[in-house]
Short mmCIF file of N, CA and C in Angstrom, two decimals:
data_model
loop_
_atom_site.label_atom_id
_atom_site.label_comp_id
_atom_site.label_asym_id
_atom_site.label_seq_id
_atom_site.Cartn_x
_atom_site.Cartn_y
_atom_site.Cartn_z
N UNK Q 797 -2.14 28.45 10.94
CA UNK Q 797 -3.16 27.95 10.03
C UNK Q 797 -2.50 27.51 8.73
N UNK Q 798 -2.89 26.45 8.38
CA UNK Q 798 -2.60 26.01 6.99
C UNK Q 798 -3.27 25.98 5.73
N UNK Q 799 -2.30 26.89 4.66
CA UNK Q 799 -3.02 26.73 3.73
C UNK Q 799 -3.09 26.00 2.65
N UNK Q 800 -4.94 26.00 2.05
CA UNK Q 800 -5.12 24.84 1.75
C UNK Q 800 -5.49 25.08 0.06
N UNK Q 801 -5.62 26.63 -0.20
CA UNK Q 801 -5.68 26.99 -1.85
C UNK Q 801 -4.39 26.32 -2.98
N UNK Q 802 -5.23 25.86 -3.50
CA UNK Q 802 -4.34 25.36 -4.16
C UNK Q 802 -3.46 27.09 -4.83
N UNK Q 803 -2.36 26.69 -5.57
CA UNK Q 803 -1.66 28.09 -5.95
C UNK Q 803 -1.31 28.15 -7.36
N UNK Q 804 -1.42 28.76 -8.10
CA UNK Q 804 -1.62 28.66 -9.36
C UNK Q 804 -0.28 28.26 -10.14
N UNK Q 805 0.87 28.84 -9.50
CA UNK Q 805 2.08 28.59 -9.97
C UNK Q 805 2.53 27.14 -9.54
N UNK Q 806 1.87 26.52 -8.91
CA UNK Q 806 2.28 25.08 -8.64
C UNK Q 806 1.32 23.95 -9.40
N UNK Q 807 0.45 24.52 -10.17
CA UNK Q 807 -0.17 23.31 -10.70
C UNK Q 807 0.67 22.69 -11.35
N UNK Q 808 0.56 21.79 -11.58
CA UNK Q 808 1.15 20.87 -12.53
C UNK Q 808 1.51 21.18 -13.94
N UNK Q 809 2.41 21.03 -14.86
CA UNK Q 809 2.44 20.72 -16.26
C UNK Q 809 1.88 20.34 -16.73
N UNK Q 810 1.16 18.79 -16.54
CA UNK Q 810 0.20 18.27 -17.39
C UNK Q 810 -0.40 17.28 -16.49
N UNK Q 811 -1.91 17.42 -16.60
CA UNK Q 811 -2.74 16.13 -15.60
C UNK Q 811 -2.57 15.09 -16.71
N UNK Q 812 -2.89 13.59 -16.17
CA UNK Q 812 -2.71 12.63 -16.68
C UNK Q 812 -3.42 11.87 -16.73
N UNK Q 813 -4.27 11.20 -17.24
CA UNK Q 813 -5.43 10.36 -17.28
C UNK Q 813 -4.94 8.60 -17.25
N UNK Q 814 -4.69 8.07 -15.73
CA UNK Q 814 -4.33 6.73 -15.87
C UNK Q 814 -5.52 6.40 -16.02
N UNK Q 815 -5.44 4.77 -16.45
CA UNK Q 815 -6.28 3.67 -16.80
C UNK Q 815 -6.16 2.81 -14.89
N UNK Q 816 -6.08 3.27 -13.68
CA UNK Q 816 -6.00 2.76 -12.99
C UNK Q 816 -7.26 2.61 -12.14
N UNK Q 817 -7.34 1.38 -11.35
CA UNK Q 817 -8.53 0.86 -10.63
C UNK Q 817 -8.36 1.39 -9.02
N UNK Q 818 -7.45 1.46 -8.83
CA UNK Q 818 -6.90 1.26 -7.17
C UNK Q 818 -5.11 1.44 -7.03
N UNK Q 819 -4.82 1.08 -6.18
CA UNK Q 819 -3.29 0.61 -5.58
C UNK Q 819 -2.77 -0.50 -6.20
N UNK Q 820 -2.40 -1.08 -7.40
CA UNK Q 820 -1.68 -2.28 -7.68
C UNK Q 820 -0.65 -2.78 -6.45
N UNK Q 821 -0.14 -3.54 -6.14
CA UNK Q 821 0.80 -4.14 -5.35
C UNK Q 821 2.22 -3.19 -6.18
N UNK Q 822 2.34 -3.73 -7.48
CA UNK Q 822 3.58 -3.07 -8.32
C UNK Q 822 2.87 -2.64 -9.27
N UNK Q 823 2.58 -0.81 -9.12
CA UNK Q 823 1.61 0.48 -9.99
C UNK Q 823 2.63 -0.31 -11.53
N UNK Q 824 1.80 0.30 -12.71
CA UNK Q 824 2.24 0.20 -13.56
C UNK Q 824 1.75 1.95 -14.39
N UNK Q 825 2.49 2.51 -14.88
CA UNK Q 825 2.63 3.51 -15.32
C UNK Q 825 2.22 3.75 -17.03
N UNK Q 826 0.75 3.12 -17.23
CA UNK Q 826 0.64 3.29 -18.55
C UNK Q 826 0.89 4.81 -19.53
N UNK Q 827 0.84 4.56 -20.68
CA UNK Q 827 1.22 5.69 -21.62
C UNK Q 827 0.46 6.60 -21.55
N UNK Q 828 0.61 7.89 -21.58
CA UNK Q 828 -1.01 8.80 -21.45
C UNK Q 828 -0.43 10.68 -21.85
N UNK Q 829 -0.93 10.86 -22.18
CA UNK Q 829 -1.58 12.52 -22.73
C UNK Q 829 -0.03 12.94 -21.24
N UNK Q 830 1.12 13.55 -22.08
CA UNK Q 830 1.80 14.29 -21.32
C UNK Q 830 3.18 13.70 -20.87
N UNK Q 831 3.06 12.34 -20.92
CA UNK Q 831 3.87 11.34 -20.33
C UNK Q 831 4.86 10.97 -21.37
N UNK Q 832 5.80 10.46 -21.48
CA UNK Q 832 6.97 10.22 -22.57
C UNK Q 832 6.51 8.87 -22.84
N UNK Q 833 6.40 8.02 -23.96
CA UNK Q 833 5.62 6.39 -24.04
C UNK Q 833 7.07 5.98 -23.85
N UNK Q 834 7.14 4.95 -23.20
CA UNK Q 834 8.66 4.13 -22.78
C UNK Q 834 7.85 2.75 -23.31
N UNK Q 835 6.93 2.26 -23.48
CA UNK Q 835 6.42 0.84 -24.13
C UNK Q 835 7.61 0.27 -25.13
N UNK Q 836 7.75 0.95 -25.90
CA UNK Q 836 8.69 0.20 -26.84
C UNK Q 836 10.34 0.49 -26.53
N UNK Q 837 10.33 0.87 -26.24
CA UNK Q 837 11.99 1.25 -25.24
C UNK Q 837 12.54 -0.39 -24.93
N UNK Q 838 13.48 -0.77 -24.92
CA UNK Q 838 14.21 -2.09 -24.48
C UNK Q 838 14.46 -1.53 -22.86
N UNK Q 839 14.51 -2.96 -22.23
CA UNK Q 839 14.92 -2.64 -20.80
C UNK Q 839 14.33 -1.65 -20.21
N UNK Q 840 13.10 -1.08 -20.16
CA UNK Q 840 12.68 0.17 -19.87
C UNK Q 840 11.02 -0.19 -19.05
N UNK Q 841 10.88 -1.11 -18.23
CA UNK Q 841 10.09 -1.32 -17.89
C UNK Q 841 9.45 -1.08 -16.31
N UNK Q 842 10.75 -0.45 -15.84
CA UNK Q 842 10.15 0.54 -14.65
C UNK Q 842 10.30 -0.71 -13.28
N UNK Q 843 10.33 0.08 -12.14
CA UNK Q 843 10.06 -1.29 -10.95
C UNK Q 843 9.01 -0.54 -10.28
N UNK Q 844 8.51 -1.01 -9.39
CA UNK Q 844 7.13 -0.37 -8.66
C UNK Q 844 7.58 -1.29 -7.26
N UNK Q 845 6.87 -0.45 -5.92
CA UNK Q 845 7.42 -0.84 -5.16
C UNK Q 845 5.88 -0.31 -3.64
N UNK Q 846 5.71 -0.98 -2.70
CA UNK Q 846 4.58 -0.83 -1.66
C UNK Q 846 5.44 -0.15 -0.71
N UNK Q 847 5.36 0.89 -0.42
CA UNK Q 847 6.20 1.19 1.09
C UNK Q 847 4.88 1.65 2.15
N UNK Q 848 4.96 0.80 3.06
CA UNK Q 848 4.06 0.86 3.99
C UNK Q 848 4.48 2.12 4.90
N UNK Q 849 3.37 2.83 5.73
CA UNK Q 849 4.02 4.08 7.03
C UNK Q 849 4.61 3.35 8.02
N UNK Q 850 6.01 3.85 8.75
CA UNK Q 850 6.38 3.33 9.49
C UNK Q 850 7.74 3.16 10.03
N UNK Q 851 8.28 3.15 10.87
CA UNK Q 851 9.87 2.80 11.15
C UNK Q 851 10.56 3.00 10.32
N UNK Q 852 11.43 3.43 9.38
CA UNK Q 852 12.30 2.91 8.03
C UNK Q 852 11.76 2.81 7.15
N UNK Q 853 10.66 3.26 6.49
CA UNK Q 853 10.29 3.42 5.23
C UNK Q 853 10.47 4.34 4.51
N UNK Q 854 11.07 5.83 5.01
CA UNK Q 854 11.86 6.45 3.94
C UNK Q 854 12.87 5.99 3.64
N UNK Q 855 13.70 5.68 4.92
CA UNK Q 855 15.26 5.06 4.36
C UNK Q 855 15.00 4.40 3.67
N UNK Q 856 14.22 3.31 3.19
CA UNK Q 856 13.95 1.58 2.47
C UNK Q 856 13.72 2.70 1.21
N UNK Q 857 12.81 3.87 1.09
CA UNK Q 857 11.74 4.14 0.05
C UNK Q 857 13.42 5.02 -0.84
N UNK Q 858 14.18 5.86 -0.32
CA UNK Q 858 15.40 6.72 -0.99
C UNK Q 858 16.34 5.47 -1.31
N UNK Q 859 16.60 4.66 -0.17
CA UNK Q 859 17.31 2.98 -0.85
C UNK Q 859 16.92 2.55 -1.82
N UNK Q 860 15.87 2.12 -2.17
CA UNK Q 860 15.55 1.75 -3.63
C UNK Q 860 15.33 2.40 -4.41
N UNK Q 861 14.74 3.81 -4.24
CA UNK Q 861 15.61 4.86 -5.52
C UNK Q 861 16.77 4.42 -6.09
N UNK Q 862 17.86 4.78 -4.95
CA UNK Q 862 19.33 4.83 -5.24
C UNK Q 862 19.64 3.65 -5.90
N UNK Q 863 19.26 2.43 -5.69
CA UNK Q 863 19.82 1.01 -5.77
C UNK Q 863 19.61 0.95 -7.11
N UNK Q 864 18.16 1.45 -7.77
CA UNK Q 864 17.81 0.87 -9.11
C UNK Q 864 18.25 2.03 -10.24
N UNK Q 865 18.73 3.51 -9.68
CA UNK Q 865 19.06 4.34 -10.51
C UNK Q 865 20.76 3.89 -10.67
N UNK Q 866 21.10 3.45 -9.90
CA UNK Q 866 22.74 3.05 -9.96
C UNK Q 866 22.78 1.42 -10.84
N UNK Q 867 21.82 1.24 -10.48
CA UNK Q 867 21.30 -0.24 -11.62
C UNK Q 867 21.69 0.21 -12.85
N UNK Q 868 20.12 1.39 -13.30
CA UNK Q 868 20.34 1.50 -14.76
C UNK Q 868 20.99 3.19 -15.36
N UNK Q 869 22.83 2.72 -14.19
CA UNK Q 869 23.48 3.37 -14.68
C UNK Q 869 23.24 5.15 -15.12
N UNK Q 870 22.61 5.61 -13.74
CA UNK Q 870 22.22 6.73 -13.62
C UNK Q 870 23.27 7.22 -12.42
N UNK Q 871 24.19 7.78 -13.08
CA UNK Q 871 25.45 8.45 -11.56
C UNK Q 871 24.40 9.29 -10.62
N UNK Q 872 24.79 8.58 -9.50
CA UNK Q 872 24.12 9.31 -8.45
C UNK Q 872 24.26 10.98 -8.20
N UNK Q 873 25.35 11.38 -8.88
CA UNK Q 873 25.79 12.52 -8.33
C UNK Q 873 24.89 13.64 -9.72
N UNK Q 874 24.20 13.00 -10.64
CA UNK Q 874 23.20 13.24 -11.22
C UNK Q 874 22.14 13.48 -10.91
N UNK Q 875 21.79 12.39 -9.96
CA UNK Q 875 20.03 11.65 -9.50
C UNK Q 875 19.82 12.30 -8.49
N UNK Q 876 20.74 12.83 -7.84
CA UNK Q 876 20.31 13.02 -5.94
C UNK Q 876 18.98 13.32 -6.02
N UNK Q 877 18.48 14.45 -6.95
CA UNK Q 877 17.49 15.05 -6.84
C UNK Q 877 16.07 13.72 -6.84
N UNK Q 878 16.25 12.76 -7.60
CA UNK Q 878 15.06 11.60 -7.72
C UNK Q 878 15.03 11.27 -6.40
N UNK Q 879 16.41 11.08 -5.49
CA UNK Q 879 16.21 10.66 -4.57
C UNK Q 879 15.48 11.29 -3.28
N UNK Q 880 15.79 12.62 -3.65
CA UNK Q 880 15.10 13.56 -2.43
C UNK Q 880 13.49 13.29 -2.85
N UNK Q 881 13.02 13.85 -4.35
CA UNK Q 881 11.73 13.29 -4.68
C UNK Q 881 11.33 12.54 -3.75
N UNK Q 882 11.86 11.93 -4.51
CA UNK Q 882 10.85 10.24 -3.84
C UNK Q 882 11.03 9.92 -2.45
N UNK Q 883 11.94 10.64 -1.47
CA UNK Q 883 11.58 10.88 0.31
C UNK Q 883 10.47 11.94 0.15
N UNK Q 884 10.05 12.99 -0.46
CA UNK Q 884 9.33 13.96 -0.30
C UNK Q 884 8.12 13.37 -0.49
N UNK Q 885 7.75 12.89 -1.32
CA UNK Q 885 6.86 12.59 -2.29
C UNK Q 885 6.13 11.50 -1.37
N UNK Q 886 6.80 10.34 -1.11
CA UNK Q 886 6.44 9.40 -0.02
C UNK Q 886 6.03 10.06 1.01
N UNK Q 887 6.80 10.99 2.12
CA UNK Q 887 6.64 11.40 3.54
C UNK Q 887 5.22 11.85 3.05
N UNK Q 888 5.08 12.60 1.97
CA UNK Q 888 3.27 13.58 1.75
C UNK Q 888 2.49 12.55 1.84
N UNK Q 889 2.93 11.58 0.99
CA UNK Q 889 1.37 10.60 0.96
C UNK Q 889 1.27 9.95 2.28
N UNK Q 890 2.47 9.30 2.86
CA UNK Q 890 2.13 8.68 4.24
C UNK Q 890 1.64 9.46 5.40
N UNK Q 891 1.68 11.04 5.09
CA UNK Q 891 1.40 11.52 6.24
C UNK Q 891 0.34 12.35 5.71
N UNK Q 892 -0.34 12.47 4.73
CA UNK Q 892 -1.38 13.19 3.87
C UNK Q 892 -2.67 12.21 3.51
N UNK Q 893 -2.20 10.88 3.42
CA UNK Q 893 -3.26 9.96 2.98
C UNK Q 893 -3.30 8.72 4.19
N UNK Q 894 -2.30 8.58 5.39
CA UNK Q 894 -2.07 7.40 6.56
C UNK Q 894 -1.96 6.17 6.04
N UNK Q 895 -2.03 5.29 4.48
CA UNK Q 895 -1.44 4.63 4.43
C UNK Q 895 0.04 4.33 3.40
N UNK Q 896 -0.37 3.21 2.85
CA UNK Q 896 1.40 2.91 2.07
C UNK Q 896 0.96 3.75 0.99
N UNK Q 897 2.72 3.99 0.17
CA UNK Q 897 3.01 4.44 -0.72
C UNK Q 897 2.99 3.55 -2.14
N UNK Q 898 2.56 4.18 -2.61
CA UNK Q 898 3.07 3.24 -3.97
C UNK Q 898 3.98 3.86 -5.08
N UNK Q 899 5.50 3.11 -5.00
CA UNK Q 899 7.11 3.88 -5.21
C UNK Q 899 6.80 3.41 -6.90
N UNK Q 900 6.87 4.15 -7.75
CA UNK Q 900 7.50 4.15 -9.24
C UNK Q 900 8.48 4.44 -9.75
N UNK Q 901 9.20 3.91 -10.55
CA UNK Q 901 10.79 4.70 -11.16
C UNK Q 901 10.62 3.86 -12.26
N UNK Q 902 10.70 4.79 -13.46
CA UNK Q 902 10.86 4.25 -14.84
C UNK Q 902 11.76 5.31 -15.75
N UNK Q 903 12.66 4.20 -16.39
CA UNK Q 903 13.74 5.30 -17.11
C UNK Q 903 12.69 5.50 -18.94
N UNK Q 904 13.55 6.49 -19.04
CA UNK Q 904 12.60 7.67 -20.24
C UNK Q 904 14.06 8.32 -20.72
N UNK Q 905 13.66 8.56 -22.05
CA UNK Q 905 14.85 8.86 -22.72
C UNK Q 905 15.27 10.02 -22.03
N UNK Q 906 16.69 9.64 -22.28
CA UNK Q 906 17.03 11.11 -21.22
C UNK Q 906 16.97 11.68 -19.85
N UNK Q 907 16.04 10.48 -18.76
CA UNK Q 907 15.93 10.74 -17.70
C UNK Q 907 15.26 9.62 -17.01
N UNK Q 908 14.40 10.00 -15.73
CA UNK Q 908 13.76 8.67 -15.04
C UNK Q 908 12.00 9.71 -14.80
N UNK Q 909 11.40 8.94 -15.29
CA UNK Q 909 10.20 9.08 -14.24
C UNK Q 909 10.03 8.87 -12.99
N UNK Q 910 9.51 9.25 -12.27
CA UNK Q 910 9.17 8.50 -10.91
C UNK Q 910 7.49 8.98 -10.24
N UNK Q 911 6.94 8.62 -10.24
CA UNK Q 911 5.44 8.64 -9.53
C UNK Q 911 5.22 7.75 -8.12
N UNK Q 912 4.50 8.39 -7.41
CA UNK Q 912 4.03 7.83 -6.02
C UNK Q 912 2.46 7.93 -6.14
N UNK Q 913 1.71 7.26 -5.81
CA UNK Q 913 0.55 7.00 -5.74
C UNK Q 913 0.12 6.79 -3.98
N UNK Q 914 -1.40 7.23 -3.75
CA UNK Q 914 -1.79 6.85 -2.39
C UNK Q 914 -3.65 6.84 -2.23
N UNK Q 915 -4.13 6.75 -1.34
CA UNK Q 915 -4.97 6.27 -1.35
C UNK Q 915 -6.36 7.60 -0.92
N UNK Q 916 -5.52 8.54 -0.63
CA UNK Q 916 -6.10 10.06 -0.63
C UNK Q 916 -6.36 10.46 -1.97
N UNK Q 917 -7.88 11.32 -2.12
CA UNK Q 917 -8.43 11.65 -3.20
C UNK Q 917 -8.09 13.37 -3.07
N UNK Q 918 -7.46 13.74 -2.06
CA UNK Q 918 -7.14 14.91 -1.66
C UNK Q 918 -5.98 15.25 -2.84
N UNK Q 919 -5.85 16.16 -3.42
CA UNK Q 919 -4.42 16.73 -4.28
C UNK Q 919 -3.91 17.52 -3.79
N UNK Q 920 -2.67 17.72 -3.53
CA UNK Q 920 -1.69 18.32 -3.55
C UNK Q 920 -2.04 19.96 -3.26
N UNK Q 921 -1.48 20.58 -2.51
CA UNK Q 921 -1.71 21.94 -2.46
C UNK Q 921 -0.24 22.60 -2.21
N UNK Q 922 0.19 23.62 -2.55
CA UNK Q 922 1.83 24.62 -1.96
C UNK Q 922 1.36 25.07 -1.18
N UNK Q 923 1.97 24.52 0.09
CA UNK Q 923 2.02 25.69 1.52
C UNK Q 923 3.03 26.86 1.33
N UNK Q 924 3.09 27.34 2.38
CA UNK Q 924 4.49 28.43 2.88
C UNK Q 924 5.04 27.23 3.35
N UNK Q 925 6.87 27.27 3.39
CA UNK Q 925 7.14 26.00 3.89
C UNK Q 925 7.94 26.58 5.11
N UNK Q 926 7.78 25.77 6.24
CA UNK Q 926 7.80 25.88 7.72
C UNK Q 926 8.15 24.81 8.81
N UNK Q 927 8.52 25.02 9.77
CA UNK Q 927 8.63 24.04 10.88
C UNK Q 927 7.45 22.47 10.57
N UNK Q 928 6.46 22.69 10.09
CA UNK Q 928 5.37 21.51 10.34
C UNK Q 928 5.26 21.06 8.77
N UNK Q 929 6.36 21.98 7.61
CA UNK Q 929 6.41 21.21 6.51
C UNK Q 929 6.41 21.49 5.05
N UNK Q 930 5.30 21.90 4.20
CA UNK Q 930 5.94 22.35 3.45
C UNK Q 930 6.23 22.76 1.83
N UNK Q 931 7.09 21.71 2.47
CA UNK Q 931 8.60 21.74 1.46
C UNK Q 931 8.37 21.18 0.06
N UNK Q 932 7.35 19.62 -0.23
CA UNK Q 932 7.33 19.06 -1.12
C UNK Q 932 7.17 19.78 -2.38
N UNK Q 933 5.94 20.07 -2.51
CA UNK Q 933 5.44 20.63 -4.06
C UNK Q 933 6.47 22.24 -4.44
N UNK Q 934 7.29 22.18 -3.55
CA UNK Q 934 7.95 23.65 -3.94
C UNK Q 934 8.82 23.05 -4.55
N UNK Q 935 9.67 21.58 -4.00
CA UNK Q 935 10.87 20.71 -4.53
C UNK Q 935 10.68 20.32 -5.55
N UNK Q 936 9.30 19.80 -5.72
CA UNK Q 936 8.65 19.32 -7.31
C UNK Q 936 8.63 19.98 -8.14
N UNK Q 937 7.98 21.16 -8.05
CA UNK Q 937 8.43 21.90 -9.47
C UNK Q 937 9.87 22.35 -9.61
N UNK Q 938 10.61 22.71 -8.53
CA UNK Q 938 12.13 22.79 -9.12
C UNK Q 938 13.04 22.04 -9.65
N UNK Q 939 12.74 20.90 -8.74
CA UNK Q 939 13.53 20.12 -9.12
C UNK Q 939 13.25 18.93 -10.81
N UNK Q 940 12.33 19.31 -11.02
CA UNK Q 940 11.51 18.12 -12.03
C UNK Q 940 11.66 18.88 -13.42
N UNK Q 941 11.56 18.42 -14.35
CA UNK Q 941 11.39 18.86 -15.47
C UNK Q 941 10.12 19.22 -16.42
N UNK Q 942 9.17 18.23 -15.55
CA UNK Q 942 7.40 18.16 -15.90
C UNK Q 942 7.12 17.02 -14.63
N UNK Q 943 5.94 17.89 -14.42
CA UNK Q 943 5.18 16.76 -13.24
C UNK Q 943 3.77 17.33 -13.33
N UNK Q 944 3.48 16.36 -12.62
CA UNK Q 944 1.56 16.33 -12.75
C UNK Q 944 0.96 15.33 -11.49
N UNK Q 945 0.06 15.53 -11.78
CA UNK Q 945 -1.12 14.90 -10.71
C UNK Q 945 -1.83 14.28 -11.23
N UNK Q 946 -2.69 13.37 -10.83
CA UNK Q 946 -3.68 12.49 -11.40
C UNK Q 946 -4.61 12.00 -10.27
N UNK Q 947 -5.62 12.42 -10.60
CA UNK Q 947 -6.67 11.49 -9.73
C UNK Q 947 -7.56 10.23 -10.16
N UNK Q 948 -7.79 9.78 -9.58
CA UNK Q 948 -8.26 8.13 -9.70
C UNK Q 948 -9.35 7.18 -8.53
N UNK Q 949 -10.15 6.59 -9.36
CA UNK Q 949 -10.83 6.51 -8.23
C UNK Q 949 -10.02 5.37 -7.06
N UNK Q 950 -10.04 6.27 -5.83
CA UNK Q 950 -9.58 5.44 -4.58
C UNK Q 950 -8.28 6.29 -4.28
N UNK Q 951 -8.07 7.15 -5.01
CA UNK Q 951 -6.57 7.76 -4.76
C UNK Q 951 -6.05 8.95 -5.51
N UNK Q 952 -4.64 9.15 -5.99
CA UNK Q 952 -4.71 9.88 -6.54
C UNK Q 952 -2.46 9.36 -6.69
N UNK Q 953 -2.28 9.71 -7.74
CA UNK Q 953 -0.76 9.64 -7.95
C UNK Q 953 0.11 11.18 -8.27
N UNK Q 954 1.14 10.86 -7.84
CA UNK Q 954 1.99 12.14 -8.72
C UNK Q 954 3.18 11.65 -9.23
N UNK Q 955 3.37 12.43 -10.16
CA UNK Q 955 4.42 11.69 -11.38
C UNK Q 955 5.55 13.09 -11.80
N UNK Q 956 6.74 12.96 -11.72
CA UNK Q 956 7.77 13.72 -11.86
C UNK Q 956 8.63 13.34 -13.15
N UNK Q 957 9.40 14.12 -14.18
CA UNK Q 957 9.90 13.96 -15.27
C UNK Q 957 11.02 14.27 -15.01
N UNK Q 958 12.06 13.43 -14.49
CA UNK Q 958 13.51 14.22 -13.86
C UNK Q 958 14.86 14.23 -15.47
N UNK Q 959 15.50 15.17 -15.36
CA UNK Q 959 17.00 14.76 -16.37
C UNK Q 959 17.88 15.06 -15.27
N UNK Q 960 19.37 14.45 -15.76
CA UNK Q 960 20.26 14.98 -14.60
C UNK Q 960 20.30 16.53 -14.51
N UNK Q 961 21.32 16.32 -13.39
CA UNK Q 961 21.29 17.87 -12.82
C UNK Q 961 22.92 17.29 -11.74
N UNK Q 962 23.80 17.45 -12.78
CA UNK Q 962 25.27 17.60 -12.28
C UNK Q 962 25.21 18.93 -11.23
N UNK Q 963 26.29 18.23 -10.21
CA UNK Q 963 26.18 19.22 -9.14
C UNK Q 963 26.84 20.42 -9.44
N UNK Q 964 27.15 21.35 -9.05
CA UNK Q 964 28.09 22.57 -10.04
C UNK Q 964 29.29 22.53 -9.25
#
């Protein structure tokens, strides 16, 4: 049996109140109650990305992690952790909500954001993690620095606050 209580030690840091309608094609990550404002930041304008369920869409979805954190000069051997994110984070919504993902990565002083959005109004719950799964929201709060949830009508996003984390 799976459980479905949410758990108190996994809520979030801070909920977030987007200004969003739906699924954009490329989400845009406005400023909000909790969030670091990157608006006036140079070069800091984030990429957004559709990953549909299917064949190769984690590989494609951790590929363009990697591609755009090595872009803006984020050593991988820093990031791994964004990259596991954002396979985790994706696999929940594609297999929690049945359709595409919607991939975010925006750099923030000192680190990267990254949020996934989907089309489930369902949030997030911590299982026990096991053969059938899991794993995500236990990775999220460890691995993240601040993260949160947001609901919206048609969906719902989650948003992670990563800094590096040199391997030891």
């Amino acid at each position: 049996m799976t459980d479905t209580t949410p758990d108190a030690a996994v809520r979030p840091d801070t909920t977030v109140r987007l200004n969003t309608s739906g699924l954009p094609d490329a989400p845009g990550l406005p400023h909000a109650a909790g969030l670091p404002d990157t608006s006036g930041l140079p070069g800091a304008p984030g990429r957004g990305w559709r990953i549909p369920p299917g064949g190769g869409a984690l590989a494609r979805a951790r590929e363009l992690a990697r591609d755009t954190l090595r872009e803006w000069d984020y050593p991988g051997e820093e990031y791994a952790h964004a990259v596991l994110l954002v396979s985790e984070l994706v696999t929940n919504a594609h297999r929690h909500a049945g359709g595409p993902a919607e991939l975010e990565l925006r750099p923030v002083p000192g680190g990267v954001l990254l949020r996934v959005a989907d089309s489930s109004p369902r949030l997030p719950v911590r299982r026990e993690p096991g053969a059938d799964g899991g794993f995500g929201m236990h990775l999220l709060a460890r691995l993240s620095e601040a993260w949160g949830v947001e609901a919206f009508p048609g969906g719902k996003s989650v948003w992670a606050r990563l800094t590096p984390r040199p391997d030891p």
